[in-house]
CSV table of C-alpha atoms in Angstrom, one decimal:
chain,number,residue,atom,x,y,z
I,711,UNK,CA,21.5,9.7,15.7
I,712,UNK,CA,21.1,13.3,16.9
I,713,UNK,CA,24.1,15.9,16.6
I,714,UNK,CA,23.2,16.4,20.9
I,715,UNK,CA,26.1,14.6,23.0
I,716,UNK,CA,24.3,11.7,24.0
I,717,UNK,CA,25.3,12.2,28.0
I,718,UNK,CA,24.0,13.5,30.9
I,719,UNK,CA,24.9,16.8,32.3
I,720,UNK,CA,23.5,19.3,35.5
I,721,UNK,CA,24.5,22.2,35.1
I,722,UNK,CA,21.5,24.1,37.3
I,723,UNK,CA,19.0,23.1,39.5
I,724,UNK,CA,16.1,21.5,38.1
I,725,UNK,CA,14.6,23.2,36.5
I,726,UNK,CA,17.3,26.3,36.5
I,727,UNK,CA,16.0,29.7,36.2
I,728,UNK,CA,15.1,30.2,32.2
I,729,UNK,CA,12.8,27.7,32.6
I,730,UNK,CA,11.1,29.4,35.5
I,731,UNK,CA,10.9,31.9,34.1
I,732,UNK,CA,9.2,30.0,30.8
I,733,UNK,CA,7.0,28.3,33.4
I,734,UNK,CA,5.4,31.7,35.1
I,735,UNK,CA,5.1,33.1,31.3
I,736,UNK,CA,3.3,29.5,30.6
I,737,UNK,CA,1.2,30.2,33.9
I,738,UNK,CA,0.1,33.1,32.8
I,739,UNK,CA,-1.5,31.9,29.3
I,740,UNK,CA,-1.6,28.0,29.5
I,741,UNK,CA,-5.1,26.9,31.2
I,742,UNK,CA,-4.3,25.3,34.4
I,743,UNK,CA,-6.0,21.9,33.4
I,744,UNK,CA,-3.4,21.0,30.7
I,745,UNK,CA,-0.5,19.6,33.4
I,746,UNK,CA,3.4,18.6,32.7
I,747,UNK,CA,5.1,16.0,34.6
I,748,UNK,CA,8.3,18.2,35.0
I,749,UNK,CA,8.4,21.9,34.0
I,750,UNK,CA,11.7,22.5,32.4
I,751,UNK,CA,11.1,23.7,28.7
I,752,UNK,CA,13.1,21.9,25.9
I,753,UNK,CA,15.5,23.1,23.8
I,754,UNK,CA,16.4,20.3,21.7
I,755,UNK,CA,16.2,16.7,21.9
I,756,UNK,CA,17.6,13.7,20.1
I,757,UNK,CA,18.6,9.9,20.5
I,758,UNK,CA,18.5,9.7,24.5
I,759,UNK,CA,18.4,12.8,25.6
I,760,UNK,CA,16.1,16.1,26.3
I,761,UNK,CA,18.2,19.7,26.6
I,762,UNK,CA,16.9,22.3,28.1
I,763,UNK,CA,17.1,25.9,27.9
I,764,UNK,CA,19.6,25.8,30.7
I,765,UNK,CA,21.8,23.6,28.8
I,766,UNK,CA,20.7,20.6,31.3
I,767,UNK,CA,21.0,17.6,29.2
I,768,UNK,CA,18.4,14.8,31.1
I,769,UNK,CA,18.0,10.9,30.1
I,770,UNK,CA,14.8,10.2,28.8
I,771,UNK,CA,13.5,7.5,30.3
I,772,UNK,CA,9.8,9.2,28.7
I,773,UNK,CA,9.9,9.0,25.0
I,774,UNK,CA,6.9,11.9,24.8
I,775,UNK,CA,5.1,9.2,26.4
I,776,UNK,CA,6.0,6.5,24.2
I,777,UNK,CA,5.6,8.6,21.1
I,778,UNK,CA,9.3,9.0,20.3
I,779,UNK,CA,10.1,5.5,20.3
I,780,UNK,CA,13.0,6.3,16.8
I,781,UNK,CA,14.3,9.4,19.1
I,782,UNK,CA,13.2,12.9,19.4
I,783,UNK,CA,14.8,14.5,15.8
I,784,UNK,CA,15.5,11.1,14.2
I,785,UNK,CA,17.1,11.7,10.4
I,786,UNK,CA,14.9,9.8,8.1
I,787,UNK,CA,12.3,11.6,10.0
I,788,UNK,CA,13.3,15.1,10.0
I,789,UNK,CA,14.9,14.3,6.6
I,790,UNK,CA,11.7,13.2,4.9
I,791,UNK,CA,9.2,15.6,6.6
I,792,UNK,CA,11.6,18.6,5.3
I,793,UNK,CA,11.0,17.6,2.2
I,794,UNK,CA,7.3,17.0,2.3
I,795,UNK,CA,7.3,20.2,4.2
I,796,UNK,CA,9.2,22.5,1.1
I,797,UNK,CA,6.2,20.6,-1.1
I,798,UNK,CA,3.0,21.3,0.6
I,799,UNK,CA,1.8,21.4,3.4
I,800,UNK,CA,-1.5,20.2,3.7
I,801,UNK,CA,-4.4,19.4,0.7
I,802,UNK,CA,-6.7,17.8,2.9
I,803,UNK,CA,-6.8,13.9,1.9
I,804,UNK,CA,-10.4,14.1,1.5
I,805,UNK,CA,-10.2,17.0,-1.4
I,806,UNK,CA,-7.3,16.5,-3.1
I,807,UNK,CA,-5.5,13.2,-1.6
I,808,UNK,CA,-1.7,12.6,-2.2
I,809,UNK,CA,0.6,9.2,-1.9
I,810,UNK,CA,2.3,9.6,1.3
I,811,UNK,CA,-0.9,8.4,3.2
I,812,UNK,CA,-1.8,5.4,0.8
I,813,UNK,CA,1.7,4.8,1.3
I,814,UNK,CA,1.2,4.6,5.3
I,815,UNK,CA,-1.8,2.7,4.6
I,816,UNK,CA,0.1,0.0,2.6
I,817,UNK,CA,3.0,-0.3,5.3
I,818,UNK,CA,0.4,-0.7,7.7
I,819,UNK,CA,-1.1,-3.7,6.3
I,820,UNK,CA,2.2,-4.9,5.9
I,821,UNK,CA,3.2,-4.9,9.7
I,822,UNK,CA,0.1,-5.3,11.7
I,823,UNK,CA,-0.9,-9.3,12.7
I,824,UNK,CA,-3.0,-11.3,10.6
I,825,UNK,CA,-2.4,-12.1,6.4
I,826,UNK,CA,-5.8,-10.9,5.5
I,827,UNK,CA,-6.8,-7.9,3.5
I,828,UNK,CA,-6.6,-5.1,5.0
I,829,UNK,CA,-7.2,-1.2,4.5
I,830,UNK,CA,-6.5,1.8,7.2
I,831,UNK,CA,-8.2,5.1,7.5
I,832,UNK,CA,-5.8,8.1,9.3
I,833,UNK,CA,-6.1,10.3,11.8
I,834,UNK,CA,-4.7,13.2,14.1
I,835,UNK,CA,-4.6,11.0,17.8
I,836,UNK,CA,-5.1,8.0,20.0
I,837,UNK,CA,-8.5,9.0,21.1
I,838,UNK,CA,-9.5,10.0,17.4
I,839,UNK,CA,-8.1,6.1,16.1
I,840,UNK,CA,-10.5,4.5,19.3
I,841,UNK,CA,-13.6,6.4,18.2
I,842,UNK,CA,-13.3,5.5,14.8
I,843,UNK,CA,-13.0,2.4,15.8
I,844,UNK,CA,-15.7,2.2,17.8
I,845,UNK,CA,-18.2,3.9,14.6
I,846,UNK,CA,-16.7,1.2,12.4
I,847,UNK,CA,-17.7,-2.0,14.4
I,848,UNK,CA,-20.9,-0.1,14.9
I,849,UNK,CA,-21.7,0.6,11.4
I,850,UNK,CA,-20.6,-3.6,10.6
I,851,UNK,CA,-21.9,-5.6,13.3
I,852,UNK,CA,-25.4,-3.0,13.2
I,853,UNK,CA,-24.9,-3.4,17.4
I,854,UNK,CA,-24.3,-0.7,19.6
I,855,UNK,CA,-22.4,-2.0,23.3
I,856,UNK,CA,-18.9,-1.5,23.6
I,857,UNK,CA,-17.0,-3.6,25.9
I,858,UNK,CA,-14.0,-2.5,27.7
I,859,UNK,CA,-11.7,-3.4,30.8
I,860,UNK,CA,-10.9,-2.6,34.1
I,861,UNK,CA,-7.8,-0.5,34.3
I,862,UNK,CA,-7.8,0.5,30.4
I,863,UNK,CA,-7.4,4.1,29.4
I,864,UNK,CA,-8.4,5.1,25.5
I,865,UNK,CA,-8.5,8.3,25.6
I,866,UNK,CA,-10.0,11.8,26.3
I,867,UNK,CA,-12.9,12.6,24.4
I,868,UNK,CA,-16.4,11.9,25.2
I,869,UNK,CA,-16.4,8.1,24.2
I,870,UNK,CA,-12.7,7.8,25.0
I,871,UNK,CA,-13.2,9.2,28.5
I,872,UNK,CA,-16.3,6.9,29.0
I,873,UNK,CA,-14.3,3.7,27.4
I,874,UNK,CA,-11.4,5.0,29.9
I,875,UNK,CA,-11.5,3.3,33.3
I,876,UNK,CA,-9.8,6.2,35.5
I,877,UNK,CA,-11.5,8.7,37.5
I,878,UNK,CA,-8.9,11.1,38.2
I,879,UNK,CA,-7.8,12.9,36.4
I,880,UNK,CA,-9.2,11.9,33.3
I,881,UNK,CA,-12.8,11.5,33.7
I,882,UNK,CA,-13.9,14.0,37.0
I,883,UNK,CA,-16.0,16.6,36.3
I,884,UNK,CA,-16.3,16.0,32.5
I,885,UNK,CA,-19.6,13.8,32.4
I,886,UNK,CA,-22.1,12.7,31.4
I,887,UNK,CA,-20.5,10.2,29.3
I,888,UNK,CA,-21.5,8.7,26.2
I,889,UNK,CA,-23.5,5.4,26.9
I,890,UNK,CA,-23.8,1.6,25.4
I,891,UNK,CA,-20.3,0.9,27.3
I,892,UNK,CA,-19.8,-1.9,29.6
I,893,UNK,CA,-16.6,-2.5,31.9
I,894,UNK,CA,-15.4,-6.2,32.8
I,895,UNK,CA,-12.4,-7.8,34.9
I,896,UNK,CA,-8.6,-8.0,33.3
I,897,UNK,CA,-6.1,-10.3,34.7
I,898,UNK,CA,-4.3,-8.4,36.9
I,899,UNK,CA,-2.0,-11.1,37.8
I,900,UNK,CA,-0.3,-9.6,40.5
I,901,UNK,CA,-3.5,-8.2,42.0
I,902,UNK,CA,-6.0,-11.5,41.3
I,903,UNK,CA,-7.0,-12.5,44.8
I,904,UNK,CA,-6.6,-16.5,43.7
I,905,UNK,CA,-2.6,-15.7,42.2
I,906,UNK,CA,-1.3,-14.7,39.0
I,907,UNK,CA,-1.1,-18.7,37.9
I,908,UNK,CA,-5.1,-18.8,37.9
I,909,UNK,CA,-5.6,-15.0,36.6
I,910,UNK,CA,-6.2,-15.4,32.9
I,911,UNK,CA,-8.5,-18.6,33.1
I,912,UNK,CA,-10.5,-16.6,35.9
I,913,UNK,CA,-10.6,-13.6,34.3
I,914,UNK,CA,-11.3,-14.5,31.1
I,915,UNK,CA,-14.2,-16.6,32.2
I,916,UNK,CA,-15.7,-13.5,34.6
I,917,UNK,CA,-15.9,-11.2,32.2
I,918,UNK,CA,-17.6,-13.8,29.5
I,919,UNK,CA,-20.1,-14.6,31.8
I,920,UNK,CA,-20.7,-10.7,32.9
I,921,UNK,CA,-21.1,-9.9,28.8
I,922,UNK,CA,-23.2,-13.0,28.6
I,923,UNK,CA,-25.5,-12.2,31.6
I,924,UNK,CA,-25.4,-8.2,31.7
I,925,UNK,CA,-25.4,-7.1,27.9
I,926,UNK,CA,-25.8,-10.3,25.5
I,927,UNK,CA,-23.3,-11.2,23.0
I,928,UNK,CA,-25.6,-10.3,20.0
I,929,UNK,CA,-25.6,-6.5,21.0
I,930,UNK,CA,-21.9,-6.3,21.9
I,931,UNK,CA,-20.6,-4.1,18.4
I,932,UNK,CA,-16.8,-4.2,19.9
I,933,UNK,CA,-14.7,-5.3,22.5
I,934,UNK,CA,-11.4,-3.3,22.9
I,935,UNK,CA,-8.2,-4.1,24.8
I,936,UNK,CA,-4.5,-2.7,25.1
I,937,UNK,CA,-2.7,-5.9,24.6
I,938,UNK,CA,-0.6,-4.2,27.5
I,939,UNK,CA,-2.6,-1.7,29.5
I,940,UNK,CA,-0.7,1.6,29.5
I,941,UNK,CA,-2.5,4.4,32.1
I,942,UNK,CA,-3.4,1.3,33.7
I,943,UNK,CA,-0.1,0.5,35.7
I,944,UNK,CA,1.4,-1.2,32.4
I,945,UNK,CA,-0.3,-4.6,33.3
I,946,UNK,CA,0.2,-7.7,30.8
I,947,UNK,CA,-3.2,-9.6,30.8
I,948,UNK,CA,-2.0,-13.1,32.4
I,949,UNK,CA,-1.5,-15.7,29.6
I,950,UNK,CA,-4.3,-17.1,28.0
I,951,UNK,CA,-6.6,-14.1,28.8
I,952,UNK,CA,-6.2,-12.2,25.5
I,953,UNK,CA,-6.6,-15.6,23.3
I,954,UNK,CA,-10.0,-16.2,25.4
I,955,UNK,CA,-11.6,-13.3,25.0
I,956,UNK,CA,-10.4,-12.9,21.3
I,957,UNK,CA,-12.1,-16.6,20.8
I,958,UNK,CA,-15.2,-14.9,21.8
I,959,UNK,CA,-15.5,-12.3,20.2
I,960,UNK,CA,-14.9,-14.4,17.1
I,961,UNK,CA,-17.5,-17.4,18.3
I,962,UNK,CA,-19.9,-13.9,18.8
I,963,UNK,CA,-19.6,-11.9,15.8
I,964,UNK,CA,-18.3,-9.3,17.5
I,965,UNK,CA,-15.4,-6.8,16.2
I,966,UNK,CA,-12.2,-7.4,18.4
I,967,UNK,CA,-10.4,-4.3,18.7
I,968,UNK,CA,-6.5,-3.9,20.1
I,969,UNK,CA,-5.5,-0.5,21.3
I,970,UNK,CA,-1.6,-0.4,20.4
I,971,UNK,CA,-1.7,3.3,20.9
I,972,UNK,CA,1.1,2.8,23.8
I,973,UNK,CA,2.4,-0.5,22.8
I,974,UNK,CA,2.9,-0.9,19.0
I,975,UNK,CA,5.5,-0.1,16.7
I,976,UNK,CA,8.2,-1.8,18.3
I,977,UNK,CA,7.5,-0.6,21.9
I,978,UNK,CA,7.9,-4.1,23.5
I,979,UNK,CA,10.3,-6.0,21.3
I,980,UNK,CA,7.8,-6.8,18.4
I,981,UNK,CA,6.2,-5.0,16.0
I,982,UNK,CA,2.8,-5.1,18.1
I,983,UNK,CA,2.0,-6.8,21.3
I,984,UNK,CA,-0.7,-8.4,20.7
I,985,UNK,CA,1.5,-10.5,18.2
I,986,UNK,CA,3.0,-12.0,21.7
I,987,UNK,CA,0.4,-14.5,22.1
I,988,UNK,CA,-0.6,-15.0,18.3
I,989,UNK,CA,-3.9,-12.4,18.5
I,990,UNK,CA,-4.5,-11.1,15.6
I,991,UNK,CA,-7.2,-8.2,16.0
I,992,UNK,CA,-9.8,-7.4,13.5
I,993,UNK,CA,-9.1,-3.6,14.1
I,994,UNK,CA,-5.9,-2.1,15.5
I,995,UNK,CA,-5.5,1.2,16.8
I,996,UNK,CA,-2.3,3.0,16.8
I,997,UNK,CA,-0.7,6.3,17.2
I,998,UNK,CA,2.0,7.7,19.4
I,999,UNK,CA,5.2,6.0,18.3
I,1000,UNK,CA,3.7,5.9,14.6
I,1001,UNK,CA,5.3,9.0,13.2
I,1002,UNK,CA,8.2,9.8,15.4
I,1003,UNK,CA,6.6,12.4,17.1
I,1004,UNK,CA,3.9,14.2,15.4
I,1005,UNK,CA,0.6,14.0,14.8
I,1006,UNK,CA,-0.5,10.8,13.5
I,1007,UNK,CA,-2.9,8.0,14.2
I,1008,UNK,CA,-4.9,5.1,12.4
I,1009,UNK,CA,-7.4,2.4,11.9
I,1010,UNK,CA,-6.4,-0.8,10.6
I,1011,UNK,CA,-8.2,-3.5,10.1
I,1012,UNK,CA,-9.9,-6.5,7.7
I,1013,UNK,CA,-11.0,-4.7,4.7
I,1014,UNK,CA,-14.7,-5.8,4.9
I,1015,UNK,CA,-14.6,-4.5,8.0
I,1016,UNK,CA,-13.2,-1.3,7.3
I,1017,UNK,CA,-15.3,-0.8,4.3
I,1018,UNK,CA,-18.8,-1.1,6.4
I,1019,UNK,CA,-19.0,2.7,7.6
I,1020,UNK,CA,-20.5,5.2,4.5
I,1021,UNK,CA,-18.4,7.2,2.0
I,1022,UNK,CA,-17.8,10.4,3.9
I,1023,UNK,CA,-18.4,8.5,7.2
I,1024,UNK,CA,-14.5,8.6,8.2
I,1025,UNK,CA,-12.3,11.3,7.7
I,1026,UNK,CA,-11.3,15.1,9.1
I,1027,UNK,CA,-9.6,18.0,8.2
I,1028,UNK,CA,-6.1,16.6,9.1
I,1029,UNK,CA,-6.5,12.9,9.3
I,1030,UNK,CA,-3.0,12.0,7.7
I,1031,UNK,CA,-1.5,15.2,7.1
I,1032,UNK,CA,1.5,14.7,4.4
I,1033,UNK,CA,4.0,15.8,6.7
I,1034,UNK,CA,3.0,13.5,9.4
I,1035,UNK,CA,2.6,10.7,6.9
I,1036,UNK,CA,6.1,11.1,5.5
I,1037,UNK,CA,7.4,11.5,9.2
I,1038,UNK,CA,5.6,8.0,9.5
I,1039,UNK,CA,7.5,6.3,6.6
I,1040,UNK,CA,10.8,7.7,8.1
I,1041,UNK,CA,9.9,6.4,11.5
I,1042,UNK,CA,9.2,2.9,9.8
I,1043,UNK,CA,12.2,3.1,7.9
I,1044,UNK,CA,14.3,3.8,11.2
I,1045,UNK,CA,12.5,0.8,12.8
I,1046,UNK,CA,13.4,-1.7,10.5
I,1047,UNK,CA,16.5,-0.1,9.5
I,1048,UNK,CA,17.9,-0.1,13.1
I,1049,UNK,CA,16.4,-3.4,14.1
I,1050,UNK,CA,14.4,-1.6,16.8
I,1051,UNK,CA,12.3,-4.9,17.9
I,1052,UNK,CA,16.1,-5.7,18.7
I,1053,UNK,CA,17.0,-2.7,20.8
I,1054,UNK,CA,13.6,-3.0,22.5
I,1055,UNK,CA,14.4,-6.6,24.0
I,1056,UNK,CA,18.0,-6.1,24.6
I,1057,UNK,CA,16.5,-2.9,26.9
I,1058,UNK,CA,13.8,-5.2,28.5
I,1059,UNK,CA,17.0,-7.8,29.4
I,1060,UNK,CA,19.5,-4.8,30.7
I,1061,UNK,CA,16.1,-3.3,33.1
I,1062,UNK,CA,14.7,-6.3,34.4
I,1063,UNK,CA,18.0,-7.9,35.3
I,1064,UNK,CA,18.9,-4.3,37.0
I,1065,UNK,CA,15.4,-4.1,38.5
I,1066,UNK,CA,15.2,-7.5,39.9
I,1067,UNK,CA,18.6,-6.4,41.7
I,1068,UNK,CA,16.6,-3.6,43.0
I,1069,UNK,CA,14.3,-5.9,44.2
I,1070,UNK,CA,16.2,-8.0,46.5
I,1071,UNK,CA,17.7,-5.0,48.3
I,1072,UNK,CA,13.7,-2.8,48.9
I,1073,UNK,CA,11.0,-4.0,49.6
I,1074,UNK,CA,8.5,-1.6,47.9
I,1075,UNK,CA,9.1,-3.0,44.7
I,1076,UNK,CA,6.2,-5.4,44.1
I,1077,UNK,CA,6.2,-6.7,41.1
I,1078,UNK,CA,8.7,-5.8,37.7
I,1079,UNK,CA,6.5,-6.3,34.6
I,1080,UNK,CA,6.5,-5.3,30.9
I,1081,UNK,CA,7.9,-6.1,27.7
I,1082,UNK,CA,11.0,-4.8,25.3
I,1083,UNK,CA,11.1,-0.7,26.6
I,1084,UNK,CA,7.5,-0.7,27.8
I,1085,UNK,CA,9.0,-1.9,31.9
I,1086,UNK,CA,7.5,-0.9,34.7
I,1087,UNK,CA,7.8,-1.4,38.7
I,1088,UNK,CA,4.8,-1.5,40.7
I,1089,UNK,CA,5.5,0.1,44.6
I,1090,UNK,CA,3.6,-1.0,47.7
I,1091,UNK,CA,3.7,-0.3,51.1
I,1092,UNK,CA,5.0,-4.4,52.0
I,1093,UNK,CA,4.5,-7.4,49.8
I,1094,UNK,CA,2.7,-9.2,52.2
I,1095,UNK,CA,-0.3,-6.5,52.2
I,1096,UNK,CA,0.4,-5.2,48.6
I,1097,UNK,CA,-1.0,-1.9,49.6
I,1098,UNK,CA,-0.7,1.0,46.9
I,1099,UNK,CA,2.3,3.1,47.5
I,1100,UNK,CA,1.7,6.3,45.2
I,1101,UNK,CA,4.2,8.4,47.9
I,1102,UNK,CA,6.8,6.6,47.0
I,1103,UNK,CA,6.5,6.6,43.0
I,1104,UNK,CA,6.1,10.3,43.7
I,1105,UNK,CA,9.2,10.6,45.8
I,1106,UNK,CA,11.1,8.3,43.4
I,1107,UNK,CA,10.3,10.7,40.3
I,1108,UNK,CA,10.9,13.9,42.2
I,1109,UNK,CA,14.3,12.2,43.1
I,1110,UNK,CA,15.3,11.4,39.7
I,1111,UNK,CA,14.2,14.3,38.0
I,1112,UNK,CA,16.5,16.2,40.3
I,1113,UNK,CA,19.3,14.0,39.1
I,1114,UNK,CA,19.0,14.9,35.5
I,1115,UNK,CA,16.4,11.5,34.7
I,1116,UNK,CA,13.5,12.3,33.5
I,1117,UNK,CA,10.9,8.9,34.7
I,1118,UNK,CA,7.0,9.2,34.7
I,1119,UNK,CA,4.2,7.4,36.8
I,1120,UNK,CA,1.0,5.7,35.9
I,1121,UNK,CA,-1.2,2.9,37.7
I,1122,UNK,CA,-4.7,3.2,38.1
I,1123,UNK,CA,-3.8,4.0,41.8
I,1124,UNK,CA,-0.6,6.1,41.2
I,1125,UNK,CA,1.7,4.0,42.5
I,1126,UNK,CA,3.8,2.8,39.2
I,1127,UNK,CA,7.3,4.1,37.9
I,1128,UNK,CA,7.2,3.6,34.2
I,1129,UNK,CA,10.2,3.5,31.7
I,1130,UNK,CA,9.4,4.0,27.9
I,1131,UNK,CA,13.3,5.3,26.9
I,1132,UNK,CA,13.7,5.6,23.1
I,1133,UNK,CA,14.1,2.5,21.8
I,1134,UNK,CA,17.3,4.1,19.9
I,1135,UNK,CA,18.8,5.4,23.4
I,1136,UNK,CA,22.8,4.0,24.3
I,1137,UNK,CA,23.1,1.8,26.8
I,1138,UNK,CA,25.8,4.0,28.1
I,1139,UNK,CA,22.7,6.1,29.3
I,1140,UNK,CA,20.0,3.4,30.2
I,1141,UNK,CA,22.6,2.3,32.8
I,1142,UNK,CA,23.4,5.7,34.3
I,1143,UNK,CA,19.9,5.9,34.3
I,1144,UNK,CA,19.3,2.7,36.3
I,1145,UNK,CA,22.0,4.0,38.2
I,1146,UNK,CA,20.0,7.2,39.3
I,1147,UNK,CA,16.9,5.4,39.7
I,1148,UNK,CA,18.8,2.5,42.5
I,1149,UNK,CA,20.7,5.6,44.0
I,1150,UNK,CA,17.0,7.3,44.7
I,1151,UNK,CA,15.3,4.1,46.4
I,1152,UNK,CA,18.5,4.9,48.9
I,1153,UNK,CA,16.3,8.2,50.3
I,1154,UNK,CA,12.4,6.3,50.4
C-alpha cells in the first residue's frame, strides 16, 4: 500500500492555485486537442488516492481510466520495475529479446479463458493490441471485413477510430477511415425497444442476419466485442448475446476477438469478463490495467492463430519494453497476491447496494449496471421517457470533483457516471466517496 494517508483532504479550491498555474504553463505548450477531465496536476498517488500539488488529497474513483487497477505506485510494481530499470532499459525485443516479456507471454496464457495453446505478441496501447488483432485474423482467415458493434469504442488510430462507434470526440474531423468495417446492433438491455428480457435473443439474431445479408460470413476476417462496452456507457450485452454471436463466429470460421482493454485483469471480479458467461475468445486484447500503469498492451490468442501473420509481420520499437513487462509481473503478482477478483466484487456489492439507495430517493438514475469495480449509473431526464441526461452527469462530476472525488463520464450520449476506483482502494474511502456522490444528487 502506498506511504500517502489513504484519506481525503481539501485544503484549496479545486484546483488551488499551483495547479493553475501548471494549467496556463500546460496551455501554453500542450495542443488543445489532448483534453483532461479535471485539471489539477498530481503530485503523488497511491492505493486510493491522487495528491496534488496543493496537497489536496482526492478519492479516485478513476483508476487512470481503469489502468491502475493494483493502485497508482503499487510495491511489487515500483519494486520490480526499479530493478529492471538499474538493468537496462530498453534492447528492443525484436534485436536483442530478454525474459521479462516471454515471461508476460507465459502468465498470459495462463490467465486468459480457454485451455488451448496459446502465444501473445506485446505492444505499447489498447489501439496498437486491436490493430494487431485485426492484421492477425486477416493474415489467418485470408478475409478482409471486420465486424464491430454499436456503442463499442477501440481506439484512436485510423482502424481503431473507424472500428470505434462514437463521433464526438473521437472520430470528427479525423476521416476518411480505413474501410472493410461493418457496425451491427448490441443488446442494450435497458435501451431495447422490446425490454431487456428479449435484448440478447433479438440482438443477437439482428446482427446475424445483417452480417449474413450485408457482408457474408465467408468474408467476415473478425468480429470484435468488449465483453463490457467501456466508452460506450459501460453496457453488459444482455445474457445470451455474447454466447450467440461467439457460436457464429465459430459455425463461420471467423476469428472472435474480445477487447478487455477496459475490463480485464480483474476489473469486474474475474480475471476477464468474458469468462462471465463461459466465452472463451480466440484473440483477446488487453492493456490498461495490465502493467499497473505504464505502457503495456497485448495479443493473446490460440497459437495457430497467432502464428498465421509473417516473421517480422508483428512487432515495434517498444512492443514490451522490459520495464513495462516487469511492471506487468508485479501488477500480476499484486492481483493474485491481494485476491483482487475479491476486492473487485466486494466493491460491486458495497456500490450497487449504495446506488440502488440512490435510486429510490432521484429519479434520474435509470439504470445501475456493471460488474466488480467496473459500475456505472446511467442518468435520464424521467424513466418513463428515458431521455439522455448528459447535464446532469456533467453537474454531478463538477460537484464531486469540488468535494475532493474525482468521478468520470462516458455513454455514447454523455450521460453516464462511471466508477473504476482501484481495486486495492479502502472501503473507508469508497464510502466517503458514495457519500459525496449521494450528497451531490442533493443540488441536480
Amino acid at each position: 500500500m502506498s506511504a500517502i494517508p489513504q484519506e481525503r483532504r481539501v485544503v484549496t479550491a479545486i484546483p488551488g492555485p499551483k495547479s493553475q498555474e501548471l494549467q496556463a504553463r500546460r496551455l501554453a505548450a500542450v495542443a488543445a486537442g489532448v483534453g483532461s477531465t479535471l485539471p489539477v496536476f498530481t503530485a503523488r498517488a497511491g492505493g486510493g488516492i491522487i495528491e496534488d500539488v496543493d496537497g489536496n488529497r482526492l478519492i479516485d474513483f478513476g483508476s487512470g481510466i481503469a489502468v491502475t487497477s493494483v493502485g497508482a505506485s503499487a510495491e511489487a510494481v515500483v519494486r520490480r520495475a526499479s530493478a529492471q530499470l538499474q538493468d537496462f532499459t530498453h534492447t528492443c525485443f525484436m534485436v536483442t529479446p530478454y525474459e521479462g516479456y516471454v515471461a508476460v507471454a507465459e502468465q498470459l496464457a495462463e490467465l486468459t479463458p480457454g485451455d488451448h495453446a496459446k502465444k501473445s505478441a506485446l505492444f505499447n496501447s489498447g489501439a496498437e493490441a486491436v490493430e494487431n488483432a485485426v492484421k492477425i485474423a486477416r493474415a489467418y482467415t485470408k478475409r478482409q471485413a471486420v465486424v464491430v458493434f454499436d456503442h463499442g469504442y477501440h481506439g484512436r488510430t485510423n482502424l481503431t477510430m473507424a472500428l470505434t462507434s462514437k463521433n464526438m470526440p473521437y472520430k470528427n474531423g479525423f476521416g476518411p477511415f480505413a474501410p472493410e468495417v461493418y457496425r451491427v446492433p448490441v443488446a442494450y438491455g435497458y435501451r431495447w425497444l422490446t425490454g431487456p428480457e428479449n435484448a440478447g435473443a433479438e440482438a443477437s439474431a439482428q446482427a446475424i442476419d445483417m452480417i449474413n445479408k450485408q457482408i457474408g460470413a465467408d468474408n467476415v476476417a473478425a468480429i470484435i466485442i468488449e465483453p463490457v462496452l467501456g466508452e460506450g456507457g459501460f453496457i453488459e450485452p444482455a445474457k445470451g448475446f455474447l454466447p450467440a454471436i461467439s457460436q457464429f463466429a465459430k459455425d463461420n470460421g471467423i476469428v472472435f476477438v474480445a477487447d478487455e482493454i477496459q475490463s480485464g485483469f480483474c476489473r469486474t471480479g474475474q480475471w476477464f469478463a468474458c469468462e462471465d458467461e463461459g466465452i472463451v475468445p480466440d484473440l483477446i486484447t488487453t492493456a490498461k490495467g495490465i502493467a499497473g500503469g505504464m505502457p503495456l498492451a497485448a495479443v493473446t490468442g490460440r497459437a495457430e492463430i497467432m502464428d498465421s501473420a509473417h516473421a517480422g509481420g508483428l512487432g515495434g520499437t517498444y512492443g514490451g519494453n522490459p520495464v513495462a513487462c516487469a511492471a506487468a509481473l508485479g501488477a500480476i503478482e499484486t492481483m493474485k497476491e491481494l485476491d483482487l477478483n475479491g476486492k473487485a466484487k466486494r466493491i460491486e456489492e458495497v456500490m450497487k447496494a449504495r446506488l440502488a439507495a440512490m435510486a429510490e430517493k432521484y429519479d434520474i438514475i435509470g439504470d445501475i449496471r456493471g460488474r466488480g469495480a467496473m459500475i456505472a449509473i446511467e442518468l435520464v431526464k424521467d424513466r418513463a421517457s428515458k431521455t439522455p441526461n448528459p447535464e446532469a452527469a456533467g453537474a454531478l462530476a463538477k460537484a464531486c470533483h469540488a468535494e475532493g472525488l474525482l468521478v468520470l463520464t462516458c455513454g455514447t450520449y454523455g450521460n453516464v457516471l462511471r466508477f473504476l476506483p482501484p481495486l486495492v482502494i479502502g472501503e473507508d474511502l469508497l464510502n466517503e466517496g458514495l457519500d459525496i456522490i449521494e450528497q451531490a444528487f442533493t443540488g441536480v
